[in-house]
mmCIF file of C-alpha atoms in Angstrom:
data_model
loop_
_atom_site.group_PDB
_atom_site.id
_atom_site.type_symbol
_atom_site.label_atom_id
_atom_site.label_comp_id
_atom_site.label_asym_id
_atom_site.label_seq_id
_atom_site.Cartn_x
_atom_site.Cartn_y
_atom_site.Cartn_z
ATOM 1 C CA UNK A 687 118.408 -96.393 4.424
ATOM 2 C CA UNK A 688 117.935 -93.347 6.216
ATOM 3 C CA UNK A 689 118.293 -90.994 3.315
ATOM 4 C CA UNK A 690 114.945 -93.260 1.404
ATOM 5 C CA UNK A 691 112.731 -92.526 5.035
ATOM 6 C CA UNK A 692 113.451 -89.247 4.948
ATOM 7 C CA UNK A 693 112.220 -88.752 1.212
ATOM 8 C CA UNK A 694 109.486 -91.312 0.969
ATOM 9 C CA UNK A 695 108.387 -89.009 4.405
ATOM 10 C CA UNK A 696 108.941 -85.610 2.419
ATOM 11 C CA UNK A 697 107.209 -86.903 -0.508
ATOM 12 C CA UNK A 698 104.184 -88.215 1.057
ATOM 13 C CA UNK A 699 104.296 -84.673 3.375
ATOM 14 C CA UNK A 700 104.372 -83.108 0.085
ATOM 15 C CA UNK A 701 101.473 -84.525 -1.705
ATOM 16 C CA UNK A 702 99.471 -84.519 1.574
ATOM 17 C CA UNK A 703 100.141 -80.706 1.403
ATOM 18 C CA UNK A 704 99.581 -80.227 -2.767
ATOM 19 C CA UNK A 705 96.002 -82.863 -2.171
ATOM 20 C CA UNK A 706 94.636 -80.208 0.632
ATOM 21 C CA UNK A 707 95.128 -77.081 -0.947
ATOM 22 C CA UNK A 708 94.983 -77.902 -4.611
ATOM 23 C CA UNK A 709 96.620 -75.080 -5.917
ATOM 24 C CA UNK A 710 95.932 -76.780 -9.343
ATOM 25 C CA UNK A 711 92.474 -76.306 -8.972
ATOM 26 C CA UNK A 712 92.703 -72.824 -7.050
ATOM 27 C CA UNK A 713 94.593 -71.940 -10.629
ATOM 28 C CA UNK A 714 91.837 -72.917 -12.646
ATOM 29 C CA UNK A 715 89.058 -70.796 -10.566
ATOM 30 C CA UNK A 716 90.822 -68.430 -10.415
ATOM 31 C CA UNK A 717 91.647 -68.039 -14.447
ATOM 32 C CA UNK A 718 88.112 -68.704 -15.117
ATOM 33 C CA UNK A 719 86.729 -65.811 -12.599
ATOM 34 C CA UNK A 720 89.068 -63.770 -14.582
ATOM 35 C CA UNK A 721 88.102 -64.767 -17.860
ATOM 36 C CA UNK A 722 83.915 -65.168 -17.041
ATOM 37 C CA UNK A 723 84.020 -61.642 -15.522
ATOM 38 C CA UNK A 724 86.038 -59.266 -17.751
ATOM 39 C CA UNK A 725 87.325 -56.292 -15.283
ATOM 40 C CA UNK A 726 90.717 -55.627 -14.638
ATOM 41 C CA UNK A 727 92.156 -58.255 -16.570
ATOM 42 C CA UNK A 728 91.053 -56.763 -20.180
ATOM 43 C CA UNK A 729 92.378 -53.376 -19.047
ATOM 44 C CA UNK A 730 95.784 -55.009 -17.606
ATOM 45 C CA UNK A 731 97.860 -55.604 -20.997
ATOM 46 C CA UNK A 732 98.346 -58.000 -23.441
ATOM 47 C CA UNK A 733 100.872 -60.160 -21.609
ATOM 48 C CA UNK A 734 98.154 -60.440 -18.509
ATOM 49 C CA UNK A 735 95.871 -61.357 -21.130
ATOM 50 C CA UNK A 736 97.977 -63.644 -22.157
ATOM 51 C CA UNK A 737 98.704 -65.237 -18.771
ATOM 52 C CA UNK A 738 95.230 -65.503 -18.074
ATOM 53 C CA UNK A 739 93.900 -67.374 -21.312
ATOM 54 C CA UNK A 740 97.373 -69.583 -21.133
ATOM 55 C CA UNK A 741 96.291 -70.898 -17.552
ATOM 56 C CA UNK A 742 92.867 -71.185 -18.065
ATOM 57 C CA UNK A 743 93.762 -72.950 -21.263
ATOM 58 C CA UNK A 744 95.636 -75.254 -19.450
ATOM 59 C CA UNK A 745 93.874 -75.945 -16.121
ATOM 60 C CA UNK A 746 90.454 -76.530 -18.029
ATOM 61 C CA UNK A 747 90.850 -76.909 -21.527
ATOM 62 C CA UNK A 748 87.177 -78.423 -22.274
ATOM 63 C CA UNK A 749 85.891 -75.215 -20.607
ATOM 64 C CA UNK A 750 88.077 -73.311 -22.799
ATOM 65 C CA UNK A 751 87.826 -74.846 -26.231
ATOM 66 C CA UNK A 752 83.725 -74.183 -25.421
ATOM 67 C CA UNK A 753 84.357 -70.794 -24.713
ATOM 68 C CA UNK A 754 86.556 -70.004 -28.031
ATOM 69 C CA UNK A 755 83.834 -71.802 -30.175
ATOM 70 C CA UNK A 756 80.559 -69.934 -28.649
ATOM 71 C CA UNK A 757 79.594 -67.255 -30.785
ATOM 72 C CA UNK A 758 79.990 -64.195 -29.267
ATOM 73 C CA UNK A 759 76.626 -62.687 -28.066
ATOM 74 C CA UNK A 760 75.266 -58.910 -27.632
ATOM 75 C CA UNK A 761 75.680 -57.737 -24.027
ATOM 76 C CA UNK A 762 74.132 -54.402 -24.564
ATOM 77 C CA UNK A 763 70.904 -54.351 -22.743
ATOM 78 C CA UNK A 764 67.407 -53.155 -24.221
ATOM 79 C CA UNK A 765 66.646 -49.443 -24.482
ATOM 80 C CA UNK A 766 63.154 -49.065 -22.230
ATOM 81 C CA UNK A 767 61.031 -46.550 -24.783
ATOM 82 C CA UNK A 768 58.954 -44.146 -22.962
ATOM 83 C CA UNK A 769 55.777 -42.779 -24.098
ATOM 84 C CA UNK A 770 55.495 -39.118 -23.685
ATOM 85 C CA UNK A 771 51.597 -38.951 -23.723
ATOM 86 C CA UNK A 772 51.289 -41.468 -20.452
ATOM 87 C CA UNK A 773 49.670 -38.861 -18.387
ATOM 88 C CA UNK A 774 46.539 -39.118 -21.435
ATOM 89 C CA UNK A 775 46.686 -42.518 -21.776
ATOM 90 C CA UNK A 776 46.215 -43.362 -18.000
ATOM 91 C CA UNK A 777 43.331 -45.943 -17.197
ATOM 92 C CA UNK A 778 40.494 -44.925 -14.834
ATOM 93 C CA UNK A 779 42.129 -46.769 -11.780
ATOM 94 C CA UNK A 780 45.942 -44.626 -11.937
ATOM 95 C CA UNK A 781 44.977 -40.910 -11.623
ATOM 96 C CA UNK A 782 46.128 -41.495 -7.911
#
């Protein structure tokens, strides 16, 4: 009799514990930092790659299959083109 106490009290201790700091979630945000902002993770192998998509495969895998079918998209940001006749082609107002 003692011996079921002691683990209903250890069991409930433990989920009590596992509900308050969700490690299952803190899992899944973290995978998904990693993944959203490639840094160290791209340049850390192919078996932390690996690690990384696994877990966020598993803690979120909506978020995941929607990231594997999104087309990829350009990240390279626009080239600003200069004109080298501005000085000439200043308005009345911006000789100052």
């Amino acid at each position: 009799m003692v011996g079921i106490v002691v683990t209903a009290a250890a069991t409930l201790t433990a989920g009590y514990l596992l509900g308050r700091l969700r490690p299952w979630q803190r899992l899944g945000d973290w995978a998904a930092d990693q993944v959203r902002f490639t840094g160290t993770w791209v340049r850390g192998g192919a078996a932390r790659q690996a690690v990384v998509v696994l877990t966020h495969a598993v803690t979120a895998p909506r978020t995941s299959w929607r990231i594997m079918r999104a087309p990829t998209t350009e990240t390279r940001a626009p080239t600003p083109v200069r004109d080298p006749d501005w000085v000439a082609n200043r308005r009345q107002g911006e000789h100052e």
